[in-house]
Amino acid sequence: MLRRLTLATTATALCVASLALVPGAAPAQEPPTRLRDVMWVGNNWAGTASIVDADDFTVLKRGVDLIPDKAQELADIRKDLVAQAYFLLIRYGPGEGHDQFVDDMFTTRDGRYLAVSRPSFADVVWIDIAKATAGDPDSIVREQPMDGHRSDHMAVSPDGRRLLVSDSTERQVIEFSMVDEVLPDGTVVTMGDRMRTFASGETPHESNYTRDGEQIFHASIGLVYTPGDLPLLDGLKGDRWFQVVRSSDFSVQRRWGIGRELAEAGYPDMSSAVRPMAVSPDERYVYFQVSFFHGFVEFDTQAPDLNGRTDYKLGGVPEPAVGAVTRLVPLPNRVPKMPREQYVNDSAHHGLSINADGDTLCVAGTMDDYAALVDRESGRYRIFDEATTGHTYLKPYWTTEGLHDTCWVSLSGSDAVAVIDTETGEELAYREVGDHPQRVRHGFVPEALVDTW
């Protein structure tokens, strides 16, 4: 309980402090709202969220509707032949025969609103959490469309002010505001306002801010939902870039072709598609999964380039003088005879996080039906699956760092989430949530609201 109150107080103080620093903002007149730390689980195929207490893992709420406007959205799609085509492509491509209603989500710092990317609707919405949890169909307070036809992963800045959304079919990432504020130049900004964009490769995927918010690690994954999965045909997947973007002006500081970097390190014929990534506490090393590989790659962003030459340009940006693959960490491949075309969106593994101490990585072994804790230094691993826990771990699809040295794992094929202690290696909780849980994020809700459930 002490940890919960401390974190909630810190979050509230940050929210109030950031408001006080905004020119023209009115000072707070009421005591800050006590907040509950929670796990938000997005049930992709159901279009709902589940809310789980981040400390004791009680499921506080299931079935929170994140698509209350579904009928209107579908009616609008039916009026547009291009929109219809993409809607069906999403259903029978990345959706595996299902519509993708919820990909990613983040709460505002005050716990009042939830930003949600909805791939099949190609948008991001801001939802009033109190209304949504009460079943009010009028819960959407803001909606912003993508320029393209699908939204995907998101990231929120460390100060909670900005939201990045991957615009899947437009080779860009769009920035939106998560707050109401007045900028130093007098510009009035409202939550949900579109701010800026930066360029990405084919099918922009995951973004991660550095702790100070000054840089963004971003990767594109290419056309993972197309056939032609043999290494010989890898080029048909399109441009896949791993890049560092400066937050202040969205300029690209460095851009690598990871397939080329892997080949340079002695690992030819591997994919350039950087999947989920985890950044070391010193932010020098990035660990990431690549398509079709059962395990992950260690990449040193500061090491000298292995051959000391500029071997390629990507979108006009030359290969950096630094950055090298330093290690591959293989994990058990339980489907060695499975054709690559049967991998879900080319993912062997999709989900990777690192604990606060930086000594343990948590892996979602998507096609292998396990999660794993991996010692960063030695590569030794511990497997979590039905045999070791008594619970099914079907198609794990995401991991994220939870509170108190825990790893939160979404088990999309089991319609459940698992909580693993990264220090003891114990499974602390296994909770049923909703249809195809995908992204799992830490967030907040007001304590007073929880009391009404």
Short mmCIF file of C-alpha atoms in Angstrom, two decimals:
data_model
loop_
_atom_site.label_atom_id
_atom_site.label_comp_id
_atom_site.label_asym_id
_atom_site.label_seq_id
_atom_site.Cartn_x
_atom_site.Cartn_y
_atom_site.Cartn_z
CA MET A 1 0.00 0.00 0.00
CA LEU A 2 2.88 2.40 0.80
CA ARG A 3 4.31 1.91 -2.71
CA ARG A 4 0.89 2.54 -4.28
CA LEU A 5 0.37 5.79 -2.40
CA THR A 6 3.90 6.96 -3.16
CA LEU A 7 3.56 6.33 -6.88
CA ALA A 8 0.10 7.86 -7.03
CA THR A 9 1.24 10.93 -5.14
CA THR A 10 4.25 11.28 -7.44
CA ALA A 11 2.09 11.01 -10.56
CA THR A 12 -0.35 13.59 -9.24
CA ALA A 13 2.43 15.95 -8.24
CA LEU A 14 3.99 15.70 -11.69
CA CYS A 15 0.64 16.45 -13.30
CA VAL A 16 0.07 19.51 -11.09
CA ALA A 17 3.67 20.70 -11.53
CA SER A 18 3.50 20.45 -15.30
CA LEU A 19 0.26 22.45 -15.30
CA ALA A 20 1.80 25.12 -13.09
CA LEU A 21 4.68 25.54 -15.55
CA VAL A 22 2.35 26.14 -18.50
CA PRO A 23 2.09 29.87 -19.28
CA GLY A 24 -1.38 31.14 -18.57
CA ALA A 25 -2.53 28.02 -16.76
CA ALA A 26 -4.74 28.59 -13.75
CA PRO A 27 -3.30 27.41 -10.42
CA ALA A 28 -4.77 24.30 -8.89
CA GLN A 29 -7.72 25.18 -6.65
CA GLU A 30 -8.56 21.71 -5.35
CA PRO A 31 -6.51 19.05 -3.57
CA PRO A 32 -4.91 16.59 -6.00
CA THR A 33 -6.85 13.45 -6.80
CA ARG A 34 -5.51 10.22 -5.37
CA LEU A 35 -4.64 7.84 -8.18
CA ARG A 36 -4.53 4.06 -8.40
CA ASP A 37 -1.70 2.38 -10.31
CA VAL A 38 -3.26 -0.08 -12.74
CA MET A 39 -2.46 -2.35 -15.63
CA TRP A 40 -4.45 -1.46 -18.75
CA VAL A 41 -5.00 -4.45 -21.03
CA GLY A 42 -6.22 -3.86 -24.57
CA ASN A 43 -8.33 -6.73 -25.89
CA ASN A 44 -7.68 -6.26 -29.59
CA TRP A 45 -10.35 -8.43 -31.16
CA ALA A 46 -13.05 -7.56 -28.63
CA GLY A 47 -12.49 -3.80 -28.73
CA THR A 48 -12.46 -3.64 -24.95
CA ALA A 49 -10.06 -3.02 -22.09
CA SER A 50 -9.55 -4.76 -18.80
CA ILE A 51 -8.21 -2.89 -15.77
CA VAL A 52 -6.03 -4.77 -13.29
CA ASP A 53 -4.65 -3.47 -9.99
CA ALA A 54 -0.90 -3.04 -10.48
CA ASP A 55 -0.07 -4.07 -6.90
CA ASP A 56 -2.25 -7.03 -5.98
CA PHE A 57 -3.37 -7.93 -9.55
CA THR A 58 -7.07 -7.93 -8.79
CA VAL A 59 -9.10 -7.54 -11.97
CA LEU A 60 -10.97 -4.32 -11.24
CA LYS A 61 -12.97 -4.04 -14.44
CA ARG A 62 -13.53 -6.11 -17.59
CA GLY A 63 -15.23 -5.27 -20.85
CA VAL A 64 -14.64 -1.51 -20.92
CA ASP A 65 -15.95 -0.54 -24.36
CA LEU A 66 -13.30 1.29 -26.43
CA ILE A 67 -15.35 1.26 -29.64
CA PRO A 68 -18.70 2.76 -28.58
CA ASP A 69 -18.87 4.38 -32.02
CA LYS A 70 -18.49 1.08 -33.87
CA ALA A 71 -21.77 1.33 -35.80
CA GLN A 72 -20.94 4.80 -37.10
CA GLU A 73 -17.36 3.85 -37.97
CA LEU A 74 -18.52 0.82 -39.97
CA ALA A 75 -21.15 2.89 -41.75
CA ASP A 76 -18.49 5.43 -42.75
CA ILE A 77 -16.17 2.68 -43.98
CA ARG A 78 -18.90 1.19 -46.15
CA LYS A 79 -19.22 4.54 -47.98
CA ASP A 80 -15.54 4.52 -49.04
CA LEU A 81 -14.26 1.74 -51.32
CA VAL A 82 -10.61 2.37 -50.43
CA ALA A 83 -11.40 2.36 -46.70
CA GLN A 84 -13.37 -0.87 -47.19
CA ALA A 85 -10.44 -2.49 -48.95
CA TYR A 86 -8.01 -1.61 -46.16
CA PHE A 87 -10.50 -2.66 -43.49
CA LEU A 88 -10.70 -6.12 -45.05
CA LEU A 89 -6.94 -6.28 -45.61
CA ILE A 90 -6.41 -5.62 -41.91
CA ARG A 91 -8.97 -8.29 -41.01
CA TYR A 92 -7.45 -11.00 -43.17
CA GLY A 93 -3.83 -9.87 -42.86
CA PRO A 94 -2.50 -8.71 -39.49
CA GLY A 95 -5.86 -9.42 -37.84
CA GLU A 96 -5.71 -13.17 -38.58
CA GLY A 97 -9.36 -13.11 -39.65
CA HIS A 98 -10.45 -10.66 -36.96
CA ASP A 99 -10.91 -6.91 -36.86
CA GLN A 100 -8.23 -5.04 -34.91
CA PHE A 101 -10.10 -2.68 -32.64
CA VAL A 102 -7.52 -1.94 -29.92
CA ASP A 103 -3.78 -1.87 -30.40
CA ASP A 104 -2.21 0.47 -27.88
CA MET A 105 -3.32 2.72 -25.03
CA PHE A 106 -1.98 5.26 -22.51
CA THR A 107 -3.71 7.22 -19.77
CA THR A 108 -3.24 10.91 -19.15
CA ARG A 109 -1.30 11.72 -16.00
CA ASP A 110 -4.45 12.64 -14.09
CA GLY A 111 -6.07 9.28 -14.87
CA ARG A 112 -9.11 10.91 -16.49
CA TYR A 113 -8.59 9.95 -20.13
CA LEU A 114 -7.31 6.99 -22.10
CA ALA A 115 -5.75 7.44 -25.54
CA VAL A 116 -6.37 4.38 -27.75
CA SER A 117 -5.08 3.49 -31.22
CA ARG A 118 -7.66 1.52 -33.20
CA PRO A 119 -6.07 -0.12 -36.28
CA SER A 120 -9.22 -1.15 -38.15
CA PHE A 121 -10.66 2.35 -37.75
CA ALA A 122 -7.32 4.03 -38.64
CA ASP A 123 -7.58 6.48 -35.78
CA VAL A 124 -6.66 7.39 -32.23
CA VAL A 125 -9.32 8.41 -29.72
CA TRP A 126 -9.29 9.94 -26.24
CA ILE A 127 -11.84 8.29 -23.98
CA ASP A 128 -13.32 9.60 -20.75
CA ILE A 129 -12.49 6.76 -18.38
CA ALA A 130 -15.30 7.52 -15.90
CA LYS A 131 -17.89 7.43 -18.67
CA ALA A 132 -16.47 4.33 -20.36
CA THR A 133 -16.30 2.31 -17.15
CA ALA A 134 -19.91 3.34 -16.39
CA GLY A 135 -21.05 2.05 -19.77
CA ASP A 136 -21.83 5.49 -21.17
CA PRO A 137 -21.72 5.24 -25.00
CA ASP A 138 -20.78 8.93 -25.21
CA SER A 139 -17.29 8.37 -23.78
CA ILE A 140 -15.13 9.53 -26.71
CA VAL A 141 -14.06 13.14 -26.19
CA ARG A 142 -11.67 13.45 -29.14
CA GLU A 143 -10.88 11.51 -32.32
CA GLN A 144 -8.02 12.00 -34.77
CA PRO A 145 -7.65 10.06 -38.04
CA MET A 146 -4.42 8.79 -39.46
CA ASP A 147 -3.32 10.12 -42.83
CA GLY A 148 -3.17 6.49 -43.91
CA HIS A 149 -5.42 3.52 -43.26
CA ARG A 150 -4.17 1.92 -40.04
CA SER A 151 -2.92 3.05 -36.63
CA ASP A 152 -0.55 0.95 -34.54
CA HIS A 153 1.95 1.26 -31.67
CA MET A 154 2.09 4.38 -29.53
CA ALA A 155 4.50 5.97 -27.05
CA VAL A 156 3.99 8.70 -24.47
CA SER A 157 6.71 11.18 -23.55
CA PRO A 158 8.23 10.96 -20.05
CA ASP A 159 6.50 14.21 -19.02
CA GLY A 160 3.15 12.88 -20.24
CA ARG A 161 2.61 15.80 -22.64
CA ARG A 162 3.02 14.14 -26.04
CA LEU A 163 1.78 10.97 -27.71
CA LEU A 164 3.40 9.29 -30.72
CA VAL A 165 1.23 7.13 -33.00
CA SER A 166 2.58 4.98 -35.83
CA ASP A 167 0.70 5.72 -39.06
CA SER A 168 1.13 2.24 -40.55
CA THR A 169 0.54 2.85 -44.24
CA GLU A 170 2.04 6.36 -44.52
CA ARG A 171 5.70 5.86 -43.47
CA GLN A 172 5.40 8.36 -40.64
CA VAL A 173 4.81 8.79 -36.94
CA ILE A 174 2.33 11.45 -35.82
CA GLU A 175 2.66 13.39 -32.58
CA PHE A 176 -0.43 14.50 -30.62
CA SER A 177 -0.91 16.46 -27.42
CA MET A 178 -1.95 14.64 -24.25
CA VAL A 179 -2.64 17.86 -22.31
CA ASP A 180 -4.32 21.24 -22.51
CA GLU A 181 -1.66 23.93 -22.36
CA VAL A 182 -0.43 27.28 -23.65
CA LEU A 183 2.96 27.10 -25.38
CA PRO A 184 5.65 29.74 -24.78
CA ASP A 185 4.75 31.41 -28.09
CA GLY A 186 1.14 31.80 -26.95
CA THR A 187 -0.28 28.91 -28.98
CA VAL A 188 -3.22 27.26 -27.22
CA VAL A 189 -3.04 23.47 -27.38
CA THR A 190 -5.86 21.10 -26.48
CA MET A 191 -5.63 17.41 -25.66
CA GLY A 192 -5.80 15.49 -28.92
CA ASP A 193 -4.38 18.26 -31.10
CA ARG A 194 -2.08 17.08 -33.86
CA MET A 195 1.43 18.55 -33.48
CA ARG A 196 4.19 17.19 -35.77
CA THR A 197 5.36 14.14 -37.75
CA PHE A 198 8.65 12.39 -38.43
CA ALA A 199 9.55 10.05 -41.29
CA SER A 200 9.77 6.28 -40.93
CA GLY A 201 10.36 3.33 -43.20
CA GLU A 202 7.74 0.93 -44.51
CA THR A 203 5.14 0.16 -41.81
CA PRO A 204 6.30 2.22 -38.82
CA HIS A 205 6.12 0.14 -35.68
CA GLU A 206 7.47 0.82 -32.18
CA SER A 207 8.79 4.05 -30.64
CA ASN A 208 10.54 4.46 -27.28
CA TYR A 209 11.54 7.73 -25.63
CA THR A 210 14.78 8.04 -23.70
CA ARG A 211 14.28 8.82 -20.02
CA ASP A 212 15.01 12.51 -20.50
CA GLY A 213 12.62 12.64 -23.45
CA GLU A 214 15.27 14.14 -25.73
CA GLN A 215 15.50 11.21 -28.15
CA ILE A 216 13.24 8.54 -29.62
CA PHE A 217 14.28 5.04 -30.68
CA HIS A 218 12.01 4.09 -33.57
CA ALA A 219 11.76 1.13 -35.93
CA SER A 220 9.74 0.16 -38.99
CA ILE A 221 8.98 -3.48 -39.78
CA GLY A 222 8.07 -3.55 -43.46
CA LEU A 223 5.32 -5.56 -45.13
CA VAL A 224 5.14 -8.33 -42.55
CA TYR A 225 1.64 -9.41 -43.64
CA THR A 226 2.72 -10.34 -47.20
CA PRO A 227 4.03 -13.69 -48.49
CA GLY A 228 7.56 -14.01 -49.78
CA ASP A 229 9.17 -14.82 -46.45
CA LEU A 230 12.31 -16.57 -47.74
CA PRO A 231 15.58 -14.68 -47.14
CA LEU A 232 16.06 -14.47 -50.91
CA LEU A 233 12.88 -12.38 -51.16
CA ASP A 234 13.58 -10.23 -48.11
CA GLY A 235 13.88 -7.06 -50.20
CA LEU A 236 10.20 -7.29 -51.11
CA LYS A 237 9.33 -6.39 -47.52
CA GLY A 238 10.31 -2.76 -48.17
CA ASP A 239 12.45 -0.24 -46.31
CA ARG A 240 13.02 -1.20 -42.69
CA TRP A 241 14.84 1.38 -40.63
CA PHE A 242 15.99 1.50 -37.04
CA GLN A 243 16.61 5.13 -36.18
CA VAL A 244 17.25 7.66 -33.43
CA VAL A 245 15.13 10.80 -33.70
CA ARG A 246 15.77 14.04 -31.80
CA SER A 247 12.59 15.10 -30.00
CA SER A 248 13.13 18.85 -30.19
CA ASP A 249 12.97 19.07 -33.98
CA PHE A 250 12.20 15.48 -35.09
CA SER A 251 15.45 15.29 -37.06
CA VAL A 252 16.92 11.84 -37.70
CA GLN A 253 20.23 11.56 -35.85
CA ARG A 254 21.16 8.03 -36.91
CA ARG A 255 19.55 5.41 -39.12
CA TRP A 256 20.63 1.78 -39.46
CA GLY A 257 19.65 -1.13 -41.68
CA ILE A 258 19.70 -3.91 -39.13
CA GLY A 259 19.82 -6.73 -41.69
CA ARG A 260 23.00 -5.17 -43.04
CA GLU A 261 24.42 -4.72 -39.56
CA LEU A 262 23.66 -8.35 -38.75
CA ALA A 263 25.40 -9.49 -41.93
CA GLU A 264 28.40 -7.31 -41.09
CA ALA A 265 28.58 -9.02 -37.69
CA GLY A 266 28.60 -12.47 -39.31
CA TYR A 267 24.88 -13.22 -39.33
CA PRO A 268 23.75 -13.13 -42.97
CA ASP A 269 20.24 -13.69 -44.33
CA MET A 270 18.48 -12.30 -41.25
CA SER A 271 15.59 -9.86 -41.37
CA SER A 272 15.94 -6.08 -41.08
CA ALA A 273 12.58 -5.81 -39.30
CA VAL A 274 13.13 -4.65 -35.73
CA ARG A 275 10.21 -5.85 -33.65
CA PRO A 276 9.70 -4.96 -29.96
CA MET A 277 12.79 -3.52 -28.30
CA ALA A 278 14.15 -2.93 -24.80
CA VAL A 279 16.68 -0.25 -23.92
CA SER A 280 19.35 -0.73 -21.24
CA PRO A 281 19.28 1.64 -18.24
CA ASP A 282 22.32 3.53 -19.57
CA GLU A 283 20.55 3.74 -22.96
CA ARG A 284 23.65 2.56 -24.80
CA TYR A 285 22.44 -0.94 -25.64
CA VAL A 286 19.21 -1.76 -27.41
CA TYR A 287 17.87 -5.30 -27.36
CA PHE A 288 15.41 -6.18 -30.07
CA GLN A 289 13.61 -9.02 -31.78
CA VAL A 290 13.74 -9.40 -35.55
CA SER A 291 11.36 -11.27 -37.83
CA PHE A 292 11.65 -15.08 -37.82
CA PHE A 293 14.34 -15.21 -35.12
CA HIS A 294 13.62 -17.11 -31.90
CA GLY A 295 15.56 -14.92 -29.49
CA PHE A 296 16.87 -11.37 -29.58
CA VAL A 297 19.75 -9.20 -30.76
CA GLU A 298 22.06 -7.01 -28.69
CA PHE A 299 22.99 -3.76 -30.45
CA ASP A 300 25.57 -1.31 -29.11
CA THR A 301 24.61 2.16 -30.33
CA GLN A 302 28.02 3.62 -29.39
CA ALA A 303 30.41 0.93 -30.63
CA PRO A 304 32.44 1.81 -33.75
CA ASP A 305 31.02 0.44 -36.99
CA LEU A 306 32.51 -3.02 -37.48
CA ASN A 307 34.23 -2.37 -40.81
CA GLY A 308 34.67 1.38 -40.46
CA ARG A 309 33.06 2.11 -43.82
CA THR A 310 29.86 3.75 -44.98
CA ASP A 311 28.32 0.83 -46.84
CA TYR A 312 24.78 2.09 -47.43
CA LYS A 313 22.34 4.97 -47.33
CA LEU A 314 18.74 4.68 -46.18
CA GLY A 315 16.37 7.39 -47.35
CA GLY A 316 19.38 9.57 -48.03
CA VAL A 317 20.84 9.07 -44.54
CA PRO A 318 24.31 7.40 -44.60
CA GLU A 319 25.21 4.47 -42.37
CA PRO A 320 26.38 5.88 -39.02
CA ALA A 321 30.02 5.64 -37.98
CA VAL A 322 28.86 4.00 -34.74
CA GLY A 323 26.50 1.14 -33.97
CA ALA A 324 27.20 -2.58 -34.11
CA VAL A 325 25.53 -5.91 -33.41
CA THR A 326 27.46 -7.36 -30.48
CA ARG A 327 25.56 -10.55 -29.74
CA LEU A 328 22.65 -12.81 -30.66
CA VAL A 329 20.83 -14.54 -27.81
CA PRO A 330 18.97 -17.58 -29.19
CA LEU A 331 16.02 -19.09 -27.32
CA PRO A 332 14.26 -22.41 -27.86
CA ASN A 333 12.56 -22.83 -31.24
CA ARG A 334 9.63 -25.14 -30.64
CA VAL A 335 8.32 -24.96 -34.20
CA PRO A 336 11.39 -25.76 -36.31
CA LYS A 337 9.32 -27.28 -39.12
CA MET A 338 6.73 -24.51 -39.31
CA PRO A 339 6.77 -22.69 -42.67
CA ARG A 340 7.63 -19.02 -42.33
CA GLU A 341 4.33 -18.08 -43.96
CA GLN A 342 2.54 -19.42 -40.87
CA TYR A 343 4.35 -17.09 -38.47
CA VAL A 344 1.96 -14.41 -37.16
CA ASN A 345 2.95 -11.25 -39.04
CA ASP A 346 6.47 -12.68 -39.44
CA SER A 347 6.92 -12.71 -35.65
CA ALA A 348 8.79 -15.59 -34.12
CA HIS A 349 8.85 -13.61 -30.88
CA HIS A 350 6.93 -10.37 -30.27
CA GLY A 351 7.39 -8.77 -26.86
CA LEU A 352 10.55 -7.71 -25.03
CA SER A 353 11.24 -5.65 -21.91
CA ILE A 354 14.03 -5.14 -19.38
CA ASN A 355 13.84 -4.69 -15.63
CA ALA A 356 14.90 -1.51 -13.83
CA ASP A 357 18.29 -2.93 -12.82
CA GLY A 358 18.99 -3.88 -16.41
CA ASP A 359 20.06 -7.43 -15.62
CA THR A 360 17.00 -9.41 -16.77
CA LEU A 361 15.05 -9.37 -20.02
CA CYS A 362 11.48 -10.62 -20.30
CA VAL A 363 10.56 -12.26 -23.60
CA ALA A 364 7.25 -13.12 -25.26
CA GLY A 365 7.91 -16.31 -27.23
CA THR A 366 4.96 -15.80 -29.55
CA MET A 367 5.13 -18.81 -31.87
CA ASP A 368 6.67 -21.00 -29.16
CA ASP A 369 3.89 -20.53 -26.57
CA TYR A 370 6.14 -19.49 -23.71
CA ALA A 371 7.47 -16.47 -21.88
CA ALA A 372 11.07 -16.38 -20.71
CA LEU A 373 13.23 -14.49 -18.26
CA VAL A 374 16.75 -14.15 -19.64
CA ASP A 375 19.86 -13.17 -17.72
CA ARG A 376 21.33 -10.27 -19.68
CA GLU A 377 24.96 -11.15 -19.02
CA SER A 378 24.98 -14.91 -19.50
CA GLY A 379 21.95 -15.48 -21.72
CA ARG A 380 20.66 -18.18 -19.37
CA TYR A 381 16.87 -18.39 -19.42
CA ARG A 382 13.89 -19.67 -17.50
CA ILE A 383 10.80 -20.75 -19.40
CA PHE A 384 7.21 -20.07 -18.33
CA ASP A 385 4.59 -22.23 -20.02
CA GLU A 386 1.87 -24.74 -19.17
CA ALA A 387 4.41 -27.35 -18.07
CA THR A 388 6.18 -25.02 -15.63
CA THR A 389 3.23 -22.98 -14.34
CA GLY A 390 0.09 -25.06 -14.90
CA HIS A 391 -1.36 -22.23 -17.04
CA THR A 392 -1.50 -22.02 -20.80
CA TYR A 393 0.87 -19.46 -22.38
CA LEU A 394 -0.62 -19.42 -25.87
CA LYS A 395 0.75 -16.84 -28.33
CA PRO A 396 2.32 -14.35 -25.92
CA TYR A 397 2.22 -10.99 -27.71
CA TRP A 398 3.71 -8.34 -25.46
CA THR A 399 5.74 -7.79 -22.31
CA THR A 400 6.30 -4.64 -20.32
CA GLU A 401 8.02 -3.71 -17.08
CA GLY A 402 5.55 -3.60 -14.21
CA LEU A 403 5.85 -2.26 -10.68
CA HIS A 404 8.00 -3.91 -8.00
CA ASP A 405 10.38 -5.75 -10.38
CA THR A 406 7.64 -7.52 -12.28
CA CYS A 407 7.08 -8.33 -15.94
CA TRP A 408 3.57 -8.16 -17.37
CA VAL A 409 2.91 -10.56 -20.24
CA SER A 410 -0.12 -10.59 -22.54
CA LEU A 411 -1.11 -14.11 -23.60
CA SER A 412 -3.23 -13.40 -26.65
CA GLY A 413 -4.10 -17.01 -27.40
CA SER A 414 -5.07 -17.71 -23.79
CA ASP A 415 -7.10 -14.50 -23.32
CA ALA A 416 -5.08 -13.86 -20.19
CA VAL A 417 -2.20 -11.89 -18.71
CA ALA A 418 0.59 -13.21 -16.50
CA VAL A 419 2.72 -11.39 -13.96
CA ILE A 420 6.26 -12.67 -13.36
CA ASP A 421 8.69 -11.61 -10.65
CA THR A 422 11.95 -10.78 -12.43
CA GLU A 423 13.99 -11.23 -9.25
CA THR A 424 12.65 -14.55 -7.95
CA GLY A 425 11.41 -16.03 -11.22
CA GLU A 426 7.99 -16.71 -9.67
CA GLU A 427 4.70 -16.42 -11.54
CA LEU A 428 2.81 -14.04 -9.25
CA ALA A 429 -0.51 -13.90 -11.07
CA TYR A 430 -2.44 -15.26 -14.03
CA ARG A 431 -5.64 -13.41 -14.87
CA GLU A 432 -8.29 -13.93 -17.54
CA VAL A 433 -9.07 -10.66 -19.29
CA GLY A 434 -10.72 -10.53 -22.75
CA ASP A 435 -10.56 -11.61 -26.38
CA HIS A 436 -6.97 -11.47 -27.68
CA PRO A 437 -5.19 -9.24 -25.15
CA GLN A 438 -2.39 -7.49 -26.98
CA ARG A 439 -0.82 -4.34 -25.57
CA VAL A 440 -0.39 -4.05 -21.80
CA ARG A 441 0.48 -0.67 -20.28
CA HIS A 442 0.91 0.86 -16.85
CA GLY A 443 -1.51 3.72 -16.19
CA PHE A 444 -3.69 5.43 -13.62
CA VAL A 445 -7.31 5.77 -12.58
CA PRO A 446 -8.70 7.91 -9.73
CA GLU A 447 -9.19 6.04 -6.46
CA ALA A 448 -12.64 7.58 -6.13
CA LEU A 449 -13.65 6.07 -9.46
CA VAL A 450 -12.43 2.60 -8.45
CA ASP A 451 -14.63 2.82 -5.36
CA THR A 452 -17.72 3.01 -7.62
CA TRP A 453 -17.01 -0.24 -9.47
#
